[in-house]
């Protein structure tokens, strides 16, 4: 799930009735105005298509939000939560979905499992050892002799789920 910060989340809303009559009539709708307000979004779409009796909305195109939330006849429930998140939280959620393969998870699930973002597994292993106090009292020269990458690959990797993204290695508790 790759997001983009350059494009405002929006969707092109037409109707099946217009489409079946050969028209792509509709409008781009900026979704940022409807964060957490699905009913208000649907009311706005109804207003756009008030020339039809009981319009059946058709979402003909989208941009600026993850593909997982887009469908021609509906927008995923997770989209409304996603719209309320800031860019950093959106990236954490995207990384968690990427790591688990589960597109139905909530941000709370991702947040509960999120450990942090690191340049690589070795950086995480060293940070974890420091946080646990495992390197206290050990001379710096000896700490620098530890093969942190090997520690990550042999000992730690199996206890965590990861997503390697442009922003680094996102690490989550299993």
Short mmCIF file of N, CA and C in Angstrom, two decimals, residues 29-155:
data_model
loop_
_atom_site.label_atom_id
_atom_site.label_comp_id
_atom_site.label_asym_id
_atom_site.label_seq_id
_atom_site.Cartn_x
_atom_site.Cartn_y
_atom_site.Cartn_z
N UNK A 29 -14.37 14.58 -6.03
CA UNK A 29 -14.71 14.97 -4.67
C UNK A 29 -13.46 14.84 -3.80
N UNK A 30 -13.09 15.94 -3.16
CA UNK A 30 -11.95 15.98 -2.25
C UNK A 30 -12.36 15.29 -0.95
N UNK A 31 -11.72 14.18 -0.64
CA UNK A 31 -12.12 13.38 0.53
C UNK A 31 -11.62 13.94 1.86
N UNK A 32 -10.63 14.81 1.84
CA UNK A 32 -10.13 15.38 3.09
C UNK A 32 -11.24 16.11 3.85
N UNK A 33 -12.22 16.64 3.13
CA UNK A 33 -13.34 17.33 3.77
C UNK A 33 -14.28 16.38 4.50
N UNK A 34 -14.13 15.07 4.25
CA UNK A 34 -15.07 14.10 4.80
C UNK A 34 -14.39 13.09 5.72
N UNK A 35 -13.22 13.44 6.28
CA UNK A 35 -12.53 12.54 7.20
C UNK A 35 -13.46 12.18 8.35
N UNK A 36 -13.70 10.88 8.52
CA UNK A 36 -14.57 10.41 9.59
C UNK A 36 -16.05 10.70 9.38
N UNK A 37 -16.41 11.13 8.18
CA UNK A 37 -17.80 11.54 7.94
C UNK A 37 -18.35 10.89 6.66
N UNK A 38 -18.45 9.58 6.69
CA UNK A 38 -18.93 8.84 5.52
C UNK A 38 -20.34 9.27 5.10
N UNK A 39 -21.24 9.45 6.07
CA UNK A 39 -22.61 9.85 5.74
C UNK A 39 -22.65 11.21 5.07
N UNK A 40 -21.81 12.13 5.53
CA UNK A 40 -21.75 13.46 4.91
C UNK A 40 -21.23 13.35 3.47
N UNK A 41 -20.28 12.46 3.25
CA UNK A 41 -19.76 12.22 1.90
C UNK A 41 -20.87 11.70 0.98
N UNK A 42 -21.63 10.72 1.45
CA UNK A 42 -22.71 10.16 0.63
C UNK A 42 -23.79 11.20 0.37
N UNK A 43 -24.08 12.05 1.34
CA UNK A 43 -25.06 13.12 1.14
C UNK A 43 -24.55 14.10 0.09
N UNK A 44 -23.26 14.41 0.13
CA UNK A 44 -22.67 15.31 -0.86
C UNK A 44 -22.75 14.70 -2.26
N UNK A 45 -22.47 13.40 -2.37
CA UNK A 45 -22.59 12.71 -3.66
C UNK A 45 -24.03 12.75 -4.17
N UNK A 46 -24.99 12.58 -3.28
CA UNK A 46 -26.40 12.64 -3.67
C UNK A 46 -26.74 14.03 -4.19
N UNK A 47 -26.17 15.06 -3.58
CA UNK A 47 -26.40 16.43 -4.03
C UNK A 47 -25.82 16.65 -5.43
N UNK A 48 -24.65 16.09 -5.68
CA UNK A 48 -24.03 16.20 -7.01
C UNK A 48 -24.95 15.59 -8.07
N UNK A 49 -25.58 14.48 -7.71
CA UNK A 49 -26.42 13.74 -8.67
C UNK A 49 -27.90 13.86 -8.34
N UNK A 50 -28.31 15.06 -7.92
CA UNK A 50 -29.72 15.25 -7.56
C UNK A 50 -30.64 15.22 -8.77
N UNK A 51 -30.06 15.22 -9.97
CA UNK A 51 -30.87 15.12 -11.19
C UNK A 51 -31.36 13.69 -11.42
N UNK A 52 -30.93 12.75 -10.60
CA UNK A 52 -31.37 11.36 -10.70
C UNK A 52 -32.17 10.97 -9.45
N UNK A 53 -33.17 10.15 -9.66
CA UNK A 53 -33.93 9.61 -8.53
C UNK A 53 -33.17 8.40 -8.00
N UNK A 54 -32.79 8.42 -6.73
CA UNK A 54 -32.03 7.34 -6.08
C UNK A 54 -30.81 6.93 -6.91
N UNK A 55 -29.85 7.84 -7.06
CA UNK A 55 -28.66 7.50 -7.85
C UNK A 55 -27.83 6.39 -7.20
N UNK A 56 -27.34 5.51 -8.06
CA UNK A 56 -26.43 4.45 -7.60
C UNK A 56 -25.02 4.92 -7.96
N UNK A 57 -24.24 5.27 -6.93
CA UNK A 57 -22.94 5.88 -7.17
C UNK A 57 -21.95 4.90 -7.78
N UNK A 58 -21.14 5.46 -8.68
CA UNK A 58 -20.08 4.71 -9.34
C UNK A 58 -18.80 5.51 -9.15
N UNK A 59 -17.84 4.92 -8.46
CA UNK A 59 -16.57 5.59 -8.22
C UNK A 59 -15.64 5.20 -9.36
N UNK A 60 -15.52 6.13 -10.32
CA UNK A 60 -14.88 5.81 -11.58
C UNK A 60 -13.37 6.00 -11.59
N UNK A 61 -12.83 6.73 -10.63
CA UNK A 61 -11.39 6.93 -10.56
C UNK A 61 -11.05 7.42 -9.15
N UNK A 62 -9.80 7.30 -8.78
CA UNK A 62 -9.37 7.76 -7.46
C UNK A 62 -7.90 8.15 -7.53
N UNK A 63 -7.47 8.93 -6.56
CA UNK A 63 -6.05 9.25 -6.42
C UNK A 63 -5.78 9.76 -5.01
N UNK A 64 -4.54 9.59 -4.60
CA UNK A 64 -4.11 10.13 -3.32
C UNK A 64 -4.44 9.29 -2.10
N UNK A 65 -4.98 8.09 -2.29
CA UNK A 65 -5.21 7.18 -1.16
C UNK A 65 -4.96 5.76 -1.63
N UNK A 66 -4.71 4.84 -0.69
CA UNK A 66 -4.33 3.48 -1.05
C UNK A 66 -5.39 2.72 -1.84
N UNK A 67 -4.93 1.99 -2.81
CA UNK A 67 -5.79 1.19 -3.70
C UNK A 67 -6.69 0.24 -2.91
N UNK A 68 -6.20 -0.23 -1.77
CA UNK A 68 -6.96 -1.18 -0.96
C UNK A 68 -8.33 -0.64 -0.54
N UNK A 69 -8.47 0.68 -0.51
CA UNK A 69 -9.72 1.29 -0.06
C UNK A 69 -10.66 1.64 -1.22
N UNK A 70 -10.22 1.40 -2.45
CA UNK A 70 -11.01 1.79 -3.61
C UNK A 70 -11.75 0.61 -4.21
N UNK A 71 -13.00 0.86 -4.57
CA UNK A 71 -13.80 -0.09 -5.33
C UNK A 71 -14.75 0.71 -6.20
N UNK A 72 -15.09 0.17 -7.35
CA UNK A 72 -15.96 0.89 -8.28
C UNK A 72 -17.33 1.19 -7.68
N UNK A 73 -17.85 0.27 -6.88
CA UNK A 73 -19.18 0.48 -6.34
C UNK A 73 -19.19 0.87 -4.86
N UNK A 74 -18.03 0.88 -4.22
CA UNK A 74 -17.97 1.31 -2.82
C UNK A 74 -16.53 1.66 -2.45
N UNK A 75 -16.41 2.42 -1.38
CA UNK A 75 -15.10 2.75 -0.84
C UNK A 75 -14.97 2.00 0.48
N UNK A 76 -13.80 1.41 0.72
CA UNK A 76 -13.58 0.58 1.90
C UNK A 76 -13.80 1.32 3.21
N UNK A 77 -14.30 0.61 4.19
CA UNK A 77 -14.57 1.20 5.51
C UNK A 77 -13.32 1.82 6.12
N UNK A 78 -12.16 1.22 5.88
CA UNK A 78 -10.92 1.73 6.44
C UNK A 78 -10.51 3.09 5.91
N UNK A 79 -11.06 3.49 4.77
CA UNK A 79 -10.71 4.79 4.19
C UNK A 79 -11.06 5.94 5.12
N UNK A 80 -12.17 5.86 5.79
CA UNK A 80 -12.63 6.96 6.63
C UNK A 80 -11.71 7.12 7.84
N UNK A 81 -11.22 6.03 8.38
CA UNK A 81 -10.24 6.10 9.47
C UNK A 81 -8.91 6.64 8.91
N UNK A 82 -8.50 6.14 7.76
CA UNK A 82 -7.24 6.54 7.14
C UNK A 82 -7.21 8.05 6.90
N UNK A 83 -8.32 8.62 6.49
CA UNK A 83 -8.38 10.06 6.22
C UNK A 83 -8.11 10.90 7.47
N UNK A 84 -8.39 10.35 8.64
CA UNK A 84 -8.20 11.08 9.89
C UNK A 84 -6.75 11.03 10.39
N UNK A 85 -5.92 10.19 9.78
CA UNK A 85 -4.53 10.03 10.22
C UNK A 85 -3.62 11.08 9.60
N UNK A 86 -2.53 11.42 10.30
CA UNK A 86 -1.53 12.29 9.69
C UNK A 86 -0.63 11.43 8.79
N UNK A 87 0.27 12.06 8.05
CA UNK A 87 1.10 11.34 7.08
C UNK A 87 1.94 10.24 7.73
N UNK A 88 2.52 10.52 8.89
CA UNK A 88 3.35 9.50 9.57
C UNK A 88 2.51 8.29 9.96
N UNK A 89 1.33 8.53 10.51
CA UNK A 89 0.46 7.42 10.90
C UNK A 89 -0.05 6.66 9.69
N UNK A 90 -0.30 7.35 8.60
CA UNK A 90 -0.72 6.68 7.36
C UNK A 90 0.39 5.74 6.88
N UNK A 91 1.63 6.18 7.00
CA UNK A 91 2.76 5.35 6.57
C UNK A 91 2.92 4.13 7.48
N UNK A 92 2.71 4.31 8.79
CA UNK A 92 2.77 3.17 9.72
C UNK A 92 1.68 2.15 9.37
N UNK A 93 0.47 2.63 9.13
CA UNK A 93 -0.62 1.73 8.75
C UNK A 93 -0.30 1.00 7.45
N UNK A 94 0.20 1.73 6.47
CA UNK A 94 0.56 1.13 5.18
C UNK A 94 1.63 0.05 5.37
N UNK A 95 2.62 0.34 6.21
CA UNK A 95 3.70 -0.62 6.47
C UNK A 95 3.14 -1.86 7.16
N UNK A 96 2.21 -1.67 8.10
CA UNK A 96 1.65 -2.81 8.82
C UNK A 96 0.81 -3.69 7.88
N UNK A 97 0.04 -3.07 7.03
CA UNK A 97 -0.74 -3.84 6.05
C UNK A 97 0.21 -4.59 5.12
N UNK A 98 1.28 -3.92 4.70
CA UNK A 98 2.28 -4.55 3.85
C UNK A 98 2.93 -5.73 4.58
N UNK A 99 3.25 -5.56 5.85
CA UNK A 99 3.94 -6.60 6.63
C UNK A 99 3.04 -7.80 6.90
N UNK A 100 1.77 -7.54 7.18
CA UNK A 100 0.86 -8.64 7.55
C UNK A 100 0.07 -9.19 6.38
N UNK A 101 -0.10 -8.39 5.34
CA UNK A 101 -0.94 -8.80 4.21
C UNK A 101 -2.42 -8.70 4.51
N UNK A 102 -2.77 -8.16 5.66
CA UNK A 102 -4.17 -8.05 6.09
C UNK A 102 -4.66 -6.63 5.85
N UNK A 103 -5.49 -6.45 4.84
CA UNK A 103 -5.97 -5.13 4.47
C UNK A 103 -7.12 -4.65 5.36
N UNK A 104 -7.60 -5.51 6.25
CA UNK A 104 -8.73 -5.12 7.09
C UNK A 104 -8.30 -4.61 8.47
N UNK A 105 -7.00 -4.50 8.72
CA UNK A 105 -6.54 -4.06 10.03
C UNK A 105 -6.82 -2.57 10.23
N UNK A 106 -6.93 -2.19 11.49
CA UNK A 106 -7.16 -0.78 11.81
C UNK A 106 -5.83 -0.15 12.20
N UNK A 107 -5.84 1.17 12.28
CA UNK A 107 -4.63 1.86 12.72
C UNK A 107 -4.30 1.46 14.15
N UNK A 108 -5.31 1.25 14.97
CA UNK A 108 -5.06 0.84 16.36
C UNK A 108 -4.28 -0.48 16.41
N UNK A 109 -4.62 -1.43 15.51
CA UNK A 109 -3.87 -2.69 15.43
C UNK A 109 -2.41 -2.40 15.09
N UNK A 110 -2.20 -1.56 14.10
CA UNK A 110 -0.83 -1.22 13.67
C UNK A 110 -0.09 -0.54 14.81
N UNK A 111 -0.75 0.40 15.45
CA UNK A 111 -0.13 1.15 16.54
C UNK A 111 0.23 0.23 17.71
N UNK A 112 -0.65 -0.70 18.04
CA UNK A 112 -0.40 -1.64 19.13
C UNK A 112 0.82 -2.53 18.88
N UNK A 113 1.09 -2.83 17.62
CA UNK A 113 2.21 -3.72 17.26
C UNK A 113 3.48 -2.97 16.84
N UNK A 114 3.36 -1.68 16.62
CA UNK A 114 4.48 -0.90 16.09
C UNK A 114 5.61 -0.77 17.12
N UNK A 115 6.81 -1.12 16.71
CA UNK A 115 8.00 -1.00 17.55
C UNK A 115 8.78 0.26 17.18
N UNK A 116 8.95 0.48 15.88
CA UNK A 116 9.69 1.64 15.43
C UNK A 116 10.16 1.47 13.99
N UNK A 117 10.83 2.48 13.50
CA UNK A 117 11.39 2.46 12.16
C UNK A 117 12.89 2.63 12.28
N UNK A 118 13.62 1.77 11.59
CA UNK A 118 15.07 1.75 11.68
C UNK A 118 15.66 1.68 10.28
N UNK A 119 16.93 2.04 10.17
CA UNK A 119 17.60 1.97 8.87
C UNK A 119 17.70 0.53 8.39
N UNK A 120 17.88 -0.41 9.34
CA UNK A 120 18.01 -1.82 9.00
C UNK A 120 17.86 -2.65 10.28
N UNK A 121 17.91 -3.95 10.13
CA UNK A 121 17.75 -4.83 11.28
C UNK A 121 18.87 -4.72 12.29
N UNK A 122 20.07 -4.47 11.82
CA UNK A 122 21.21 -4.32 12.73
C UNK A 122 21.01 -3.13 13.65
N UNK A 123 20.52 -2.03 13.10
CA UNK A 123 20.28 -0.84 13.93
C UNK A 123 19.22 -1.15 14.99
N UNK A 124 18.19 -1.90 14.61
CA UNK A 124 17.17 -2.28 15.58
C UNK A 124 17.75 -3.19 16.67
N UNK A 125 18.55 -4.18 16.29
CA UNK A 125 19.14 -5.10 17.26
C UNK A 125 20.00 -4.35 18.27
N UNK A 126 20.80 -3.42 17.78
CA UNK A 126 21.66 -2.63 18.68
C UNK A 126 20.82 -1.75 19.60
N UNK A 127 19.79 -1.13 19.06
CA UNK A 127 18.90 -0.28 19.85
C UNK A 127 18.18 -1.10 20.92
N UNK A 128 17.71 -2.28 20.54
CA UNK A 128 17.02 -3.16 21.48
C UNK A 128 17.95 -3.56 22.63
N UNK A 129 19.19 -3.90 22.30
CA UNK A 129 20.16 -4.27 23.34
C UNK A 129 20.42 -3.09 24.27
N UNK A 130 20.55 -1.89 23.72
CA UNK A 130 20.75 -0.69 24.55
C UNK A 130 19.54 -0.46 25.46
N UNK A 131 18.33 -0.56 24.89
CA UNK A 131 17.11 -0.32 25.67
C UNK A 131 16.94 -1.33 26.80
N UNK A 132 17.37 -2.55 26.57
CA UNK A 132 17.24 -3.60 27.58
C UNK A 132 18.36 -3.54 28.61
N UNK A 133 19.36 -2.72 28.36
CA UNK A 133 20.47 -2.62 29.29
C UNK A 133 21.51 -3.71 29.10
N UNK A 134 21.41 -4.45 28.01
CA UNK A 134 22.34 -5.55 27.78
C UNK A 134 23.77 -5.09 27.51
N UNK A 135 23.95 -3.83 27.15
CA UNK A 135 25.30 -3.35 26.83
C UNK A 135 25.87 -2.46 27.93
N UNK A 136 25.13 -2.29 29.02
CA UNK A 136 25.62 -1.46 30.13
C UNK A 136 26.80 -2.17 30.80
N UNK A 137 27.83 -1.40 31.03
CA UNK A 137 29.01 -1.97 31.67
C UNK A 137 29.94 -2.68 30.72
N UNK A 138 29.51 -2.86 29.47
CA UNK A 138 30.37 -3.49 28.47
C UNK A 138 31.18 -2.37 27.80
N UNK A 139 32.48 -2.52 27.69
CA UNK A 139 33.30 -1.47 27.07
C UNK A 139 32.85 -1.20 25.62
N UNK A 140 32.89 0.08 25.22
CA UNK A 140 32.47 0.47 23.87
C UNK A 140 33.19 -0.34 22.79
N UNK A 141 34.48 -0.58 22.99
CA UNK A 141 35.22 -1.30 21.95
C UNK A 141 34.66 -2.70 21.75
N UNK A 142 34.15 -3.31 22.83
CA UNK A 142 33.59 -4.65 22.73
C UNK A 142 32.19 -4.61 22.10
N UNK A 143 31.42 -3.60 22.44
CA UNK A 143 30.08 -3.46 21.84
C UNK A 143 30.21 -3.32 20.33
N UNK A 144 31.24 -2.63 19.88
CA UNK A 144 31.43 -2.43 18.43
C UNK A 144 31.90 -3.70 17.72
N UNK A 145 32.28 -4.71 18.49
CA UNK A 145 32.70 -5.98 17.90
C UNK A 145 31.51 -6.91 17.63
N UNK A 146 30.37 -6.58 18.18
CA UNK A 146 29.19 -7.43 18.00
C UNK A 146 28.67 -7.30 16.57
N UNK A 147 28.37 -8.40 15.96
CA UNK A 147 27.80 -8.42 14.61
C UNK A 147 26.28 -8.27 14.73
N UNK A 148 25.82 -7.02 14.76
CA UNK A 148 24.40 -6.75 14.99
C UNK A 148 23.53 -7.28 13.86
N UNK A 149 24.04 -7.29 12.66
CA UNK A 149 23.26 -7.81 11.53
C UNK A 149 23.01 -9.31 11.71
N UNK A 150 24.02 -10.01 12.15
CA UNK A 150 23.87 -11.45 12.38
C UNK A 150 22.91 -11.70 13.55
N UNK A 151 23.01 -10.86 14.58
CA UNK A 151 22.08 -10.98 15.73
C UNK A 151 20.65 -10.81 15.25
N UNK A 152 20.44 -9.86 14.37
CA UNK A 152 19.10 -9.63 13.81
C UNK A 152 18.66 -10.85 13.01
N UNK A 153 19.49 -11.31 12.11
CA UNK A 153 19.11 -12.41 11.22
C UNK A 153 18.92 -13.73 11.97
N UNK A 154 19.76 -14.01 12.97
CA UNK A 154 19.70 -15.30 13.67
C UNK A 154 18.74 -15.33 14.84
N UNK A 155 18.65 -14.23 15.57
CA UNK A 155 17.94 -14.28 16.84
C UNK A 155 16.61 -13.52 16.87
#
